[in-house]
Amino acid sequence: MTTSSDKTVTAVAHTNIALIKYWGKQNPELIIPYTGSLSLTLDQFYTQTSVTFNANLDKDQITIDGQPVTGKSGQRVHNFLSIVRRESGIDLNAQVKSTNHVPTAAGLASSASAFAALAAAASKAAGMNLSLTDLSRLARRGSGSACRSIFGGFVEWQKGSDDTNSYAIPVETTHLNDICIVALTIEKHQKPISSREGMAFSVTTSPYYPTWVKVVEADLENIKAAIQDDDFTRFGTISELNAMRMHALTLSADPDFLYFNGDTLTAMNEVKRLRHSGIECYYTIDAGPNIKVICQQANVQTITDTFSNLFGPTKVTVAKPGPGVKYL
């Protein structure tokens, strides 16, 4: 075991918005999903994390936005660091300092950017020089969606069947390059049911879960074809429908649960109104009340003006395709 290291490594990773959703694990320990998924990495939401392995520490020290992290969240980071220690052969506690530029646990994939940045910083600080594929595999162990935040732009998570073949890959394309996401931060508070809990409830109790698995396989192939065909209408339609099918699982679970609130429904209806008036846009929603409006650059101003009037300008953020993980 290596017992000395004082190198601090800082990494930045951006969050991603799932367009074809990941919702359910066939192996919860390794975070192997039942289905593949597809996302878009965003430029406006990100996490910056610094990691130092230090022989003088008697335990891992973790802070987010300057505040100590304990309890379940702290244990989750500690468990991930233990994976890095085991795979790198380093036998030291770590100091982790993270700054999160994403509302936490509100359906904006904060765990994706958080664990992608942590995986990048911790692995390099521990002396590992991982390929992007192996870094994606490692990030997956912290949060499934984090494997996608290793890459920029459109990204596919190939579900695989074990730890060696479940990882993300970039979707190489020059199409749909004017796509924008208008993010509506309706609620910043932590959601009452975590994504992990919600997935488990849906997998084990929704009678529709087996059908969901089949539907996602078709949605994934169809949206990749829409990207390559530069077909925004088909792309948006598939994204919106896939999101609603995911939330149908939460409504059909036992007990049923819902991530939406009243403002979520207002925003959904407003997107439909805009679309019917000739402003082409679509919505997607992850495990939280916040809406992401999918559109093209030409319609951004109309859409942002509309939702700024509805919810206030501070709750509206325009995001474009963002980069993959990088080191500072």
GROMACS .gro file of C-alpha atoms in nm:
model
  328
    1MET     CA    1   0.000   0.000   0.000
    2THR     CA    2   0.115   0.352  -0.080
    3THR     CA    3   0.120   0.554   0.239
    4SER     CA    4   0.231   0.899   0.126
    5SER     CA    5   0.075   1.149  -0.109
    6ASP     CA    6   0.023   1.521  -0.085
    7LYS     CA    7  -0.080   1.605  -0.441
    8THR     CA    8  -0.401   1.805  -0.470
    9VAL     CA    9  -0.598   1.754  -0.789
   10THR     CA   10  -0.894   1.970  -0.890
   11ALA     CA   11  -1.148   1.862  -1.148
   12VAL     CA   12  -1.460   2.019  -1.295
   13ALA     CA   13  -1.753   1.822  -1.433
   14HIS     CA   14  -2.079   1.948  -1.577
   15THR     CA   15  -2.420   1.808  -1.509
   16ASN     CA   16  -2.618   1.632  -1.778
   17ILE     CA   17  -2.987   1.616  -1.856
   18ALA     CA   18  -3.119   1.272  -1.944
   19LEU     CA   19  -3.329   1.270  -2.259
   20ILE     CA   20  -3.379   0.894  -2.254
   21LYS     CA   21  -3.404   0.821  -1.884
   22TYR     CA   22  -3.211   0.586  -1.658
   23TRP     CA   23  -3.461   0.467  -1.397
   24GLY     CA   24  -3.380   0.144  -1.219
   25LYS     CA   25  -3.083  -0.072  -1.129
   26GLN     CA   26  -3.049  -0.442  -1.197
   27ASN     CA   27  -2.738  -0.441  -0.974
   28PRO     CA   28  -2.772  -0.171  -0.704
   29GLU     CA   29  -2.423  -0.229  -0.561
   30LEU     CA   30  -2.240  -0.182  -0.892
   31ILE     CA   31  -2.509   0.053  -1.030
   32ILE     CA   32  -2.575  -0.150  -1.344
   33PRO     CA   33  -2.899  -0.021  -1.501
   34TYR     CA   34  -3.183  -0.216  -1.656
   35THR     CA   35  -3.171   0.007  -1.963
   36GLY     CA   36  -2.935   0.225  -2.158
   37SER     CA   37  -2.987   0.602  -2.157
   38LEU     CA   38  -2.893   0.915  -2.346
   39SER     CA   39  -2.815   1.262  -2.216
   40LEU     CA   40  -2.691   1.608  -2.306
   41THR     CA   41  -2.413   1.760  -2.094
   42LEU     CA   42  -2.492   2.124  -2.006
   43ASP     CA   43  -2.256   2.420  -1.984
   44GLN     CA   44  -2.428   2.617  -1.706
   45PHE     CA   45  -2.439   2.363  -1.419
   46TYR     CA   46  -2.119   2.213  -1.281
   47THR     CA   47  -1.923   2.093  -0.979
   48GLN     CA   48  -1.562   2.175  -0.894
   49THR     CA   49  -1.389   1.932  -0.659
   50SER     CA   50  -1.039   1.916  -0.510
   51VAL     CA   51  -0.901   1.599  -0.352
   52THR     CA   52  -0.585   1.549  -0.147
   53PHE     CA   53  -0.483   1.219   0.009
   54ASN     CA   54  -0.299   1.307   0.329
   55ALA     CA   55  -0.118   1.083   0.578
   56ASN     CA   56  -0.195   1.327   0.860
   57LEU     CA   57  -0.572   1.280   0.838
   58ASP     CA   58  -0.736   1.030   1.075
   59LYS     CA   59  -1.052   1.016   0.861
   60ASP     CA   60  -1.190   1.152   0.536
   61GLN     CA   61  -1.276   1.522   0.556
   62ILE     CA   62  -1.550   1.628   0.316
   63THR     CA   63  -1.695   1.974   0.259
   64ILE     CA   64  -1.945   2.098   0.003
   65ASP     CA   65  -1.977   2.472  -0.041
   66GLY     CA   66  -1.767   2.515   0.271
   67GLN     CA   67  -1.994   2.304   0.493
   68PRO     CA   68  -1.890   1.968   0.646
   69VAL     CA   69  -2.076   1.672   0.498
   70THR     CA   70  -2.185   1.397   0.736
   71GLY     CA   71  -2.461   1.138   0.759
   72LYS     CA   72  -2.573   0.947   0.451
   73SER     CA   73  -2.419   1.195   0.209
   74GLY     CA   74  -2.083   1.180   0.383
   75GLN     CA   75  -2.093   0.803   0.395
   76ARG     CA   76  -2.168   0.789   0.024
   77VAL     CA   77  -1.857   0.993  -0.054
   78HIS     CA   78  -1.649   0.790   0.192
   79ASN     CA   79  -1.763   0.465   0.026
   80PHE     CA   80  -1.664   0.601  -0.313
   81LEU     CA   81  -1.322   0.708  -0.187
   82SER     CA   82  -1.276   0.356  -0.050
   83ILE     CA   83  -1.329   0.221  -0.403
   84VAL     CA   84  -1.059   0.457  -0.529
   85ARG     CA   85  -0.824   0.349  -0.247
   86ARG     CA   86  -0.884  -0.017  -0.320
   87GLU     CA   87  -0.828   0.017  -0.695
   88SER     CA   88  -0.526   0.248  -0.665
   89GLY     CA   89  -0.352   0.076  -0.374
   90ILE     CA   90  -0.331   0.397  -0.175
   91ASP     CA   91  -0.395   0.371   0.200
   92LEU     CA   92  -0.468   0.730   0.302
   93ASN     CA   93  -0.763   0.936   0.408
   94ALA     CA   94  -0.868   1.221   0.183
   95GLN     CA   95  -0.960   1.585   0.209
   96VAL     CA   96  -1.240   1.664  -0.034
   97LYS     CA   97  -1.349   2.021  -0.105
   98SER     CA   98  -1.637   2.059  -0.346
   99THR     CA   99  -1.826   2.357  -0.481
  100ASN     CA  100  -2.160   2.274  -0.637
  101HIS     CA  101  -2.303   2.510  -0.899
  102VAL     CA  102  -2.619   2.300  -0.926
  103PRO     CA  103  -2.923   2.299  -0.696
  104THR     CA  104  -2.881   1.980  -0.492
  105ALA     CA  105  -3.136   1.694  -0.510
  106ALA     CA  106  -3.391   1.898  -0.705
  107GLY     CA  107  -3.393   1.701  -1.030
  108LEU     CA  108  -3.103   1.879  -1.200
  109ALA     CA  109  -2.860   1.587  -1.183
  110SER     CA  110  -2.635   1.737  -0.917
  111SER     CA  111  -2.502   1.392  -0.827
  112ALA     CA  112  -2.390   1.343  -1.187
  113SER     CA  113  -2.153   1.639  -1.189
  114ALA     CA  114  -2.056   1.579  -0.824
  115PHE     CA  115  -1.940   1.222  -0.865
  116ALA     CA  116  -1.789   1.278  -1.209
  117ALA     CA  117  -1.572   1.555  -1.062
  118LEU     CA  118  -1.494   1.345  -0.755
  119ALA     CA  119  -1.400   1.043  -0.967
  120ALA     CA  120  -1.167   1.251  -1.183
  121ALA     CA  121  -0.998   1.436  -0.895
  122ALA     CA  122  -0.971   1.140  -0.657
  123SER     CA  123  -0.842   0.891  -0.913
  124LYS     CA  124  -0.571   1.126  -1.038
  125ALA     CA  125  -0.476   1.232  -0.684
  126ALA     CA  126  -0.437   0.862  -0.601
  127GLY     CA  127  -0.197   0.815  -0.891
  128MET     CA  128  -0.440   0.649  -1.131
  129ASN     CA  129  -0.423   0.760  -1.494
  130LEU     CA  130  -0.752   0.630  -1.623
  131SER     CA  131  -0.882   0.632  -1.977
  132LEU     CA  132  -1.210   0.820  -2.024
  133THR     CA  133  -1.387   0.485  -2.050
  134ASP     CA  134  -1.243   0.363  -1.720
  135LEU     CA  135  -1.312   0.701  -1.559
  136SER     CA  136  -1.674   0.668  -1.674
  137ARG     CA  137  -1.690   0.320  -1.518
  138LEU     CA  138  -1.549   0.455  -1.192
  139ALA     CA  139  -1.786   0.754  -1.180
  140ARG     CA  140  -2.079   0.516  -1.229
  141ARG     CA  141  -1.997   0.356  -0.893
  142GLY     CA  142  -2.077   0.686  -0.719
  143SER     CA  143  -2.387   0.782  -0.917
  144GLY     CA  144  -2.513   0.614  -1.229
  145SER     CA  145  -2.570   0.935  -1.424
  146ALA     CA  146  -2.217   1.052  -1.335
  147CYS     CA  147  -2.074   0.814  -1.594
  148ARG     CA  148  -2.232   1.035  -1.862
  149SER     CA  149  -2.086   1.361  -1.724
  150ILE     CA  150  -1.734   1.244  -1.811
  151PHE     CA  151  -1.814   1.340  -2.170
  152GLY     CA  152  -1.951   1.653  -2.336
  153GLY     CA  153  -2.245   1.695  -2.573
  154PHE     CA  154  -2.474   1.400  -2.642
  155VAL     CA  155  -2.372   1.092  -2.443
  156GLU     CA  156  -2.503   0.736  -2.436
  157TRP     CA  157  -2.472   0.514  -2.129
  158GLN     CA  158  -2.442   0.160  -2.254
  159LYS     CA  159  -2.611  -0.048  -1.986
  160GLY     CA  160  -2.376  -0.347  -2.011
  161SER     CA  161  -2.407  -0.643  -1.778
  162ASP     CA  162  -2.123  -0.601  -1.528
  163ASP     CA  163  -1.863  -0.358  -1.400
  164THR     CA  164  -1.641  -0.396  -1.706
  165ASN     CA  165  -1.891  -0.309  -1.979
  166SER     CA  166  -2.135  -0.059  -1.824
  167TYR     CA  167  -2.006   0.288  -1.917
  168ALA     CA  168  -2.083   0.594  -2.126
  169ILE     CA  169  -1.965   0.686  -2.473
  170PRO     CA  170  -1.996   1.015  -2.662
  171VAL     CA  171  -2.246   1.031  -2.948
  172GLU     CA  172  -2.041   1.161  -3.237
  173THR     CA  173  -2.249   1.401  -3.447
  174THR     CA  174  -2.243   1.744  -3.606
  175HIS     CA  175  -2.624   1.767  -3.604
  176LEU     CA  176  -2.865   1.947  -3.371
  177ASN     CA  177  -2.579   2.180  -3.282
  178ASP     CA  178  -2.816   2.473  -3.216
  179ILE     CA  179  -2.999   2.291  -2.938
  180CYS     CA  180  -3.058   2.477  -2.612
  181ILE     CA  181  -3.205   2.385  -2.275
  182VAL     CA  182  -3.404   2.647  -2.087
  183ALA     CA  183  -3.382   2.525  -1.728
  184LEU     CA  184  -3.661   2.632  -1.493
  185THR     CA  185  -3.545   2.611  -1.133
  186ILE     CA  186  -3.893   2.596  -0.984
  187GLU     CA  187  -3.780   2.450  -0.653
  188LYS     CA  188  -3.428   2.441  -0.503
  189HIS     CA  189  -3.510   2.241  -0.191
  190GLN     CA  190  -3.411   1.878  -0.154
  191LYS     CA  191  -3.673   1.641  -0.286
  192PRO     CA  192  -3.848   1.420  -0.027
  193ILE     CA  193  -3.783   1.095  -0.216
  194SER     CA  194  -3.432   1.048  -0.353
  195SER     CA  195  -3.373   0.912  -0.702
  196ARG     CA  196  -3.231   0.593  -0.550
  197GLU     CA  197  -3.540   0.537  -0.338
  198GLY     CA  198  -3.773   0.628  -0.622
  199MET     CA  199  -3.604   0.386  -0.861
  200ALA     CA  200  -3.623   0.102  -0.610
  201PHE     CA  201  -3.994   0.163  -0.547
  202SER     CA  202  -4.066   0.172  -0.920
  203VAL     CA  203  -3.867  -0.141  -1.004
  204THR     CA  204  -4.017  -0.352  -0.728
  205THR     CA  205  -4.378  -0.233  -0.723
  206SER     CA  206  -4.485  -0.078  -1.055
  207PRO     CA  207  -4.666  -0.337  -1.270
  208TYR     CA  208  -4.551  -0.145  -1.577
  209TYR     CA  209  -4.178  -0.169  -1.515
  210PRO     CA  210  -4.114  -0.463  -1.754
  211THR     CA  211  -4.285  -0.266  -2.031
  212TRP     CA  212  -4.072   0.040  -1.950
  213VAL     CA  213  -3.756  -0.161  -2.016
  214LYS     CA  214  -3.881  -0.258  -2.362
  215VAL     CA  215  -3.999   0.094  -2.442
  216VAL     CA  216  -3.664   0.251  -2.349
  217GLU     CA  217  -3.479   0.020  -2.586
  218ALA     CA  218  -3.692   0.151  -2.873
  219ASP     CA  219  -3.675   0.514  -2.755
  220LEU     CA  220  -3.295   0.497  -2.737
  221GLU     CA  221  -3.255   0.371  -3.090
  222ASN     CA  222  -3.512   0.617  -3.224
  223ILE     CA  223  -3.358   0.924  -3.061
  224LYS     CA  224  -3.011   0.833  -3.186
  225ALA     CA  225  -3.156   0.809  -3.536
  226ALA     CA  226  -3.326   1.148  -3.489
  227ILE     CA  227  -2.992   1.303  -3.391
  228GLN     CA  228  -2.814   1.164  -3.693
  229ASP     CA  229  -3.102   1.271  -3.918
  230ASP     CA  230  -3.093   1.626  -3.770
  231ASP     CA  231  -3.464   1.586  -3.694
  232PHE     CA  232  -3.540   1.818  -3.402
  233THR     CA  233  -3.915   1.751  -3.404
  234ARG     CA  234  -3.867   1.378  -3.368
  235PHE     CA  235  -3.589   1.432  -3.114
  236GLY     CA  236  -3.806   1.653  -2.894
  237THR     CA  237  -4.113   1.436  -2.922
  238ILE     CA  238  -3.925   1.125  -2.812
  239SER     CA  239  -3.760   1.310  -2.522
  240GLU     CA  240  -4.088   1.447  -2.386
  241LEU     CA  241  -4.271   1.117  -2.416
  242ASN     CA  242  -3.989   0.921  -2.252
  243ALA     CA  243  -3.994   1.158  -1.954
  244MET     CA  244  -4.368   1.113  -1.906
  245ARG     CA  245  -4.333   0.737  -1.928
  246MET     CA  246  -4.072   0.750  -1.650
  247HIS     CA  247  -4.300   0.952  -1.426
  248ALA     CA  248  -4.584   0.709  -1.499
  249LEU     CA  249  -4.373   0.456  -1.307
  250THR     CA  250  -4.375   0.675  -0.996
  251LEU     CA  251  -4.752   0.716  -1.018
  252SER     CA  252  -4.801   0.342  -1.052
  253ALA     CA  253  -4.563   0.243  -0.769
  254ASP     CA  254  -4.688   0.124  -0.432
  255PRO     CA  255  -4.701   0.359  -0.255
  256ASP     CA  256  -4.739   0.601  -0.542
  257PHE     CA  257  -4.531   0.920  -0.539
  258LEU     CA  258  -4.490   1.228  -0.753
  259TYR     CA  259  -4.199   1.464  -0.816
  260PHE     CA  260  -4.413   1.737  -0.973
  261ASN     CA  261  -4.568   2.035  -0.797
  262GLY     CA  262  -4.824   2.288  -0.917
  263ASP     CA  263  -4.564   2.503  -1.092
  264THR     CA  264  -4.434   2.196  -1.273
  265LEU     CA  265  -4.776   2.137  -1.425
  266THR     CA  266  -4.809   2.507  -1.513
  267ALA     CA  267  -4.476   2.494  -1.696
  268MET     CA  268  -4.567   2.174  -1.880
  269ASN     CA  269  -4.891   2.327  -2.004
  270GLU     CA  270  -4.710   2.646  -2.107
  271VAL     CA  271  -4.465   2.444  -2.318
  272LYS     CA  272  -4.759   2.282  -2.494
  273ARG     CA  273  -4.923   2.621  -2.547
  274LEU     CA  274  -4.603   2.761  -2.698
  275ARG     CA  275  -4.570   2.460  -2.924
  276HIS     CA  276  -4.927   2.490  -3.045
  277SER     CA  277  -4.866   2.858  -3.121
  278GLY     CA  278  -4.573   2.774  -3.348
  279ILE     CA  279  -4.280   2.805  -3.102
  280GLU     CA  280  -4.136   2.455  -3.121
  281CYS     CA  281  -4.023   2.331  -2.781
  282TYR     CA  282  -4.054   2.023  -2.563
  283TYR     CA  283  -4.009   1.948  -2.194
  284THR     CA  284  -3.826   1.688  -1.996
  285ILE     CA  285  -3.830   1.631  -1.620
  286ASP     CA  286  -3.608   1.417  -1.401
  287ALA     CA  287  -3.660   1.319  -1.036
  288GLY     CA  288  -3.768   1.659  -0.911
  289PRO     CA  289  -4.010   1.940  -0.990
  290ASN     CA  290  -3.782   2.136  -1.223
  291ILE     CA  291  -3.856   2.153  -1.593
  292LYS     CA  292  -3.602   2.160  -1.873
  293VAL     CA  293  -3.738   2.306  -2.196
  294ILE     CA  294  -3.573   2.166  -2.508
  295CYS     CA  295  -3.558   2.413  -2.796
  296GLN     CA  296  -3.344   2.559  -3.071
  297GLN     CA  297  -3.149   2.885  -3.058
  298ALA     CA  298  -3.401   3.075  -3.270
  299ASN     CA  299  -3.675   3.033  -3.008
  300VAL     CA  300  -3.472   3.088  -2.691
  301GLN     CA  301  -3.565   3.452  -2.640
  302THR     CA  302  -3.940   3.393  -2.670
  303ILE     CA  303  -3.924   3.097  -2.434
  304THR     CA  304  -3.710   3.273  -2.172
  305ASP     CA  305  -3.934   3.582  -2.183
  306THR     CA  306  -4.241   3.363  -2.136
  307PHE     CA  307  -4.110   3.180  -1.834
  308SER     CA  308  -3.945   3.485  -1.684
  309ASN     CA  309  -4.289   3.645  -1.679
  310LEU     CA  310  -4.438   3.333  -1.522
  311PHE     CA  311  -4.178   3.250  -1.257
  312GLY     CA  312  -3.934   3.543  -1.246
  313PRO     CA  313  -3.607   3.583  -1.439
  314THR     CA  314  -3.392   3.441  -1.158
  315LYS     CA  315  -3.555   3.100  -1.207
  316VAL     CA  316  -3.475   3.078  -1.578
  317THR     CA  317  -3.132   2.970  -1.707
  318VAL     CA  318  -3.034   2.909  -2.067
  319ALA     CA  319  -2.790   2.623  -2.114
  320LYS     CA  320  -2.613   2.495  -2.421
  321PRO     CA  321  -2.420   2.172  -2.479
  322GLY     CA  322  -2.135   2.159  -2.230
  323PRO     CA  323  -1.787   2.003  -2.216
  324GLY     CA  324  -1.662   1.684  -2.064
  325VAL     CA  325  -1.463   1.660  -1.742
  326LYS     CA  326  -1.147   1.870  -1.718
  327TYR     CA  327  -0.865   1.926  -1.471
  328LEU     CA  328  -0.763   2.269  -1.341
   0.00000   0.00000   0.00000
